[in-house]
Amino acid sequence: MFHHREQIAAGTWVGFTDAGAGNLASRLGGDPAAVARNRAALLAEMGVTRGSLRFMHQVHGTAVHRLGPTEAPGVPVADALVDGSGTSALAVLVADCVPIVLVAERADGTTATAVAHAGRRGAAGGIATATVQALRADGGERIRAWLGPAICGSCYEVPAEMRAEVDAVLPGSAATTRDGTPGLDLRAGLERQLRAAEVEVTVVPGCTRESEDLFSYRRDAGTGRTAGLVWHTRP
Ligand SMILES: [Zn+2]
């Protein structure tokens, strides 16, 4: 069910699902009952209550949605979710794009959490730094980020002009594919960008295009979406 799962502080968890968790996205035109079953099984494994996992309607933009303390359940249109209370469970859904999970610690010992969806457009548009800024505005001092499995630079072929455009705004993302053609390594660019913003970065290994255990849009567009997650349990 999990490609990677880690308790990063007492009762605070970061995780990335694998294909064994099934498709978790409701907008792919698949069986809604299957998505509901997959989500319920995931919640049980995470140890969080039904309905407490928050998703977003991702549009490859740079909008950061900050969850309000009394916000009604819903799916905001955004590519990052920030929970200043450090109590909600957050999910970002991907297949090849980079899932980013962030945890910020405040001086008083409380935490804020966030997830972000960084595909080519969002990464180039600055979704990662926008999310970090939102956490800093919320009092976050020590900020840690986990970059989950995504399509790698050896697999992600793009036109040369596109590679140049993205690398101009996200330095370090230019890559060469295994066929010797222009490519993008978004995680490399995001890692450099986040480190420059004084964020501690962990890159979780795994290429979605190469691993049958992960969902890949480029390998099979209709197959499913995996989740990047941050959540809390009682120690
Ligand atoms: Zn690859």
Coordinates of C-alpha atoms and ligand atoms in Angstrom, one line a residue:
M1 CA 0.0 0.0 0.0
F2 CA 2.9 2.4 0.8
H3 CA 5.9 3.0 -1.4
H4 CA 7.3 5.0 1.5
R5 CA 6.0 5.7 5.0
E6 CA 7.8 7.4 7.8
Q7 CA 7.0 8.8 11.2
I8 CA 8.9 12.1 11.1
A9 CA 8.0 13.2 14.6
A10 CA 5.9 11.9 17.5
G11 CA 2.5 11.1 15.9
T12 CA 3.3 12.9 12.6
W13 CA 3.6 10.8 9.4
V14 CA 4.6 11.3 5.8
G15 CA 3.8 8.7 3.2
F16 CA 3.5 8.0 -0.5
T17 CA 1.2 5.2 -1.7
D18 CA 2.1 2.7 -4.4
A19 CA -0.1 1.1 -7.0
G20 CA -1.1 -1.6 -4.5
A21 CA -3.2 1.0 -2.8
G22 CA -5.3 1.3 -6.0
N23 CA -6.5 4.4 -7.8
L24 CA -7.3 7.1 -5.3
A25 CA -8.5 9.8 -7.8
S26 CA -12.2 10.3 -8.4
R27 CA -11.9 12.2 -11.7
L28 CA -10.4 9.5 -13.9
G29 CA -13.8 8.2 -15.0
G30 CA -13.3 4.9 -13.2
D31 CA -15.5 3.1 -10.8
P32 CA -16.4 5.5 -8.0
A33 CA -17.2 2.6 -5.6
A34 CA -13.6 1.3 -6.2
V35 CA -12.1 4.7 -5.4
A36 CA -14.2 4.9 -2.2
R37 CA -13.1 1.4 -1.2
N38 CA -9.4 2.2 -1.9
R39 CA -9.7 5.4 0.1
A40 CA -11.4 3.7 3.0
A41 CA -8.7 1.0 3.1
L42 CA -6.0 3.7 3.0
L43 CA -7.5 5.6 5.9
A44 CA -7.7 2.5 8.0
E45 CA -4.0 1.8 7.3
M46 CA -3.1 5.4 8.2
G47 CA -5.1 5.2 11.4
V48 CA -7.2 8.4 10.7
T49 CA -11.0 8.7 10.7
R50 CA -13.1 8.6 7.6
G51 CA -13.7 12.0 6.1
S52 CA -10.7 13.6 7.8
L53 CA -8.4 13.2 4.7
R54 CA -8.5 16.4 2.6
F55 CA -8.0 16.4 -1.1
M56 CA -7.8 19.3 -3.6
H57 CA -9.0 19.8 -7.2
Q58 CA -5.6 20.1 -8.9
V59 CA -5.3 22.3 -12.0
H60 CA -1.6 22.6 -12.6
G61 CA -1.7 26.1 -11.1
T62 CA 0.1 27.9 -8.3
A63 CA -2.8 28.6 -5.9
V64 CA -2.2 27.6 -2.3
H65 CA -5.3 26.9 -0.2
R66 CA -5.1 27.4 3.5
L67 CA -7.6 25.2 5.4
G68 CA -9.7 27.2 7.8
P69 CA -10.2 25.9 11.4
T70 CA -14.0 25.5 10.8
E71 CA -13.9 24.9 7.1
A72 CA -16.7 22.6 5.8
P73 CA -15.6 19.5 4.0
G74 CA -14.9 20.2 0.4
V75 CA -12.4 20.0 -2.4
P76 CA -10.9 23.4 -3.1
V77 CA -9.4 24.3 -6.5
A78 CA -5.7 24.5 -5.7
D79 CA -2.4 22.9 -6.2
A80 CA -1.3 23.2 -2.6
L81 CA -3.1 22.7 0.7
V82 CA -1.8 24.2 4.0
D83 CA -3.1 23.1 7.4
G84 CA -2.0 25.6 10.0
S85 CA -3.5 23.6 12.8
G86 CA -1.4 20.6 12.1
T87 CA -4.3 18.3 12.7
S88 CA -5.8 17.5 9.3
A89 CA -4.7 14.7 7.0
L90 CA -3.7 16.1 3.6
A91 CA -3.4 14.4 0.2
V92 CA -1.9 15.3 -3.2
L93 CA -2.7 12.9 -6.1
V94 CA -0.1 12.3 -8.9
A95 CA 1.0 10.1 -11.7
D96 CA 4.4 11.4 -12.9
C97 CA 4.1 14.9 -11.4
V98 CA 6.1 15.5 -8.2
P99 CA 4.1 15.1 -5.0
I100 CA 5.6 17.4 -2.3
V101 CA 4.8 17.0 1.4
L102 CA 6.0 19.6 3.9
V103 CA 6.1 19.9 7.6
A104 CA 6.9 23.2 9.4
E105 CA 7.8 23.6 13.0
R106 CA 7.0 26.8 14.9
A107 CA 9.1 28.2 17.7
D108 CA 6.3 27.2 20.2
G109 CA 6.7 23.5 19.2
T110 CA 3.4 23.3 17.1
T111 CA 3.5 22.3 13.5
A112 CA 1.8 23.2 10.2
T113 CA 1.7 20.8 7.3
A114 CA 1.2 21.1 3.5
V115 CA 1.1 19.1 0.3
A116 CA 1.7 20.4 -3.2
H117 CA 1.3 19.2 -6.7
A118 CA 4.3 20.0 -8.8
G119 CA 4.0 19.1 -12.5
R120 CA 5.9 20.9 -15.1
R121 CA 3.7 23.9 -15.2
G122 CA 3.2 24.2 -11.4
A123 CA 6.9 23.6 -10.7
A124 CA 7.9 26.2 -13.2
G125 CA 5.2 28.6 -11.9
G126 CA 6.6 28.4 -8.4
I127 CA 4.1 26.2 -6.5
A128 CA 6.9 24.9 -4.2
T129 CA 8.1 28.3 -3.1
A130 CA 4.5 29.6 -2.8
T131 CA 3.8 26.8 -0.4
V132 CA 6.9 27.5 1.6
Q133 CA 6.0 31.1 1.8
A134 CA 2.5 30.2 3.1
L135 CA 4.1 28.0 5.8
R136 CA 6.6 30.8 6.8
A137 CA 3.7 33.3 6.9
D138 CA 2.0 30.9 9.3
G139 CA 5.0 31.0 11.7
G140 CA 6.9 28.0 10.3
E141 CA 10.6 28.2 11.1
R142 CA 12.2 24.8 10.5
I143 CA 10.6 23.5 7.3
R144 CA 11.2 20.0 5.9
A145 CA 10.0 18.7 2.5
W146 CA 9.7 15.3 1.0
L147 CA 9.7 14.9 -2.8
G148 CA 7.9 11.7 -3.7
P149 CA 8.3 9.4 -6.6
A150 CA 7.9 11.0 -10.0
I151 CA 9.0 10.6 -13.6
C152 CA 12.8 10.9 -13.7
G153 CA 15.0 12.9 -16.1
S154 CA 16.0 9.8 -18.0
C155 CA 12.3 9.1 -18.9
Y156 CA 10.7 12.6 -19.2
E157 CA 11.4 13.7 -22.8
V158 CA 10.3 17.3 -23.7
P159 CA 11.1 19.6 -26.7
A160 CA 14.4 21.4 -26.3
E161 CA 12.7 24.8 -26.1
M162 CA 10.5 23.6 -23.2
R163 CA 13.5 22.3 -21.4
A164 CA 15.2 25.7 -21.7
E165 CA 12.1 27.5 -20.6
V166 CA 11.7 25.4 -17.5
D167 CA 15.4 25.4 -16.6
A168 CA 15.4 29.2 -16.8
V169 CA 12.9 29.4 -14.0
L170 CA 13.8 26.2 -12.2
P171 CA 17.6 25.8 -12.5
G172 CA 18.8 22.3 -12.3
S173 CA 15.8 20.7 -14.0
A174 CA 17.3 20.3 -17.4
A175 CA 18.2 16.7 -18.1
T176 CA 19.0 14.3 -20.9
T177 CA 16.9 11.2 -21.5
R178 CA 18.4 7.7 -21.9
D179 CA 17.8 8.2 -25.6
G180 CA 20.0 11.3 -25.6
T181 CA 17.1 13.6 -26.2
P182 CA 16.1 16.7 -24.1
G183 CA 14.5 15.9 -20.8
L184 CA 13.4 17.4 -17.5
D185 CA 14.2 16.3 -14.0
L186 CA 11.7 18.3 -12.0
R187 CA 12.7 16.8 -8.7
A188 CA 16.3 17.9 -9.2
G189 CA 15.1 21.5 -9.9
L190 CA 12.7 21.5 -7.0
E191 CA 15.3 20.1 -4.7
R192 CA 17.7 22.9 -5.6
Q193 CA 15.0 25.5 -5.3
L194 CA 13.8 24.3 -1.9
R195 CA 17.3 24.1 -0.5
A196 CA 17.9 27.7 -1.7
A197 CA 14.9 28.6 0.4
E198 CA 16.5 26.9 3.4
V199 CA 14.2 24.0 3.4
E200 CA 15.5 20.5 4.4
V201 CA 14.8 18.2 1.5
T202 CA 14.4 14.4 1.4
V203 CA 14.1 12.9 -2.1
V204 CA 12.1 9.6 -1.9
P205 CA 13.5 7.4 -4.7
G206 CA 11.4 5.9 -7.4
C207 CA 10.6 6.7 -11.1
T208 CA 6.9 6.4 -11.8
R209 CA 7.5 5.7 -15.5
E210 CA 9.9 2.8 -14.8
S211 CA 8.2 1.2 -11.8
E212 CA 5.1 -1.0 -12.3
D213 CA 4.5 -0.5 -8.6
L214 CA 3.7 3.2 -9.2
F215 CA 1.1 4.9 -11.5
S216 CA 2.4 6.7 -14.5
Y217 CA 0.5 8.9 -16.9
R218 CA 3.1 8.6 -19.6
R219 CA 3.1 4.8 -19.3
D220 CA -0.7 4.4 -19.0
A221 CA -2.8 7.6 -18.9
G222 CA -5.9 5.9 -17.5
T223 CA -4.3 3.8 -14.9
G224 CA -4.7 5.7 -11.6
R225 CA -3.2 8.2 -9.2
T226 CA -1.0 7.7 -6.1
A227 CA -1.1 9.9 -3.1
G228 CA 1.5 12.0 -1.2
L229 CA 0.2 12.2 2.4
V230 CA 0.9 13.9 5.7
W231 CA -1.2 12.9 8.7
H232 CA -1.3 12.7 12.5
T233 CA -2.0 9.8 14.9
R234 CA -2.1 9.8 18.6
P235 CA 1.2 8.4 19.8
Ligands
ZN1 ZN 12.6 7.0 -15.2

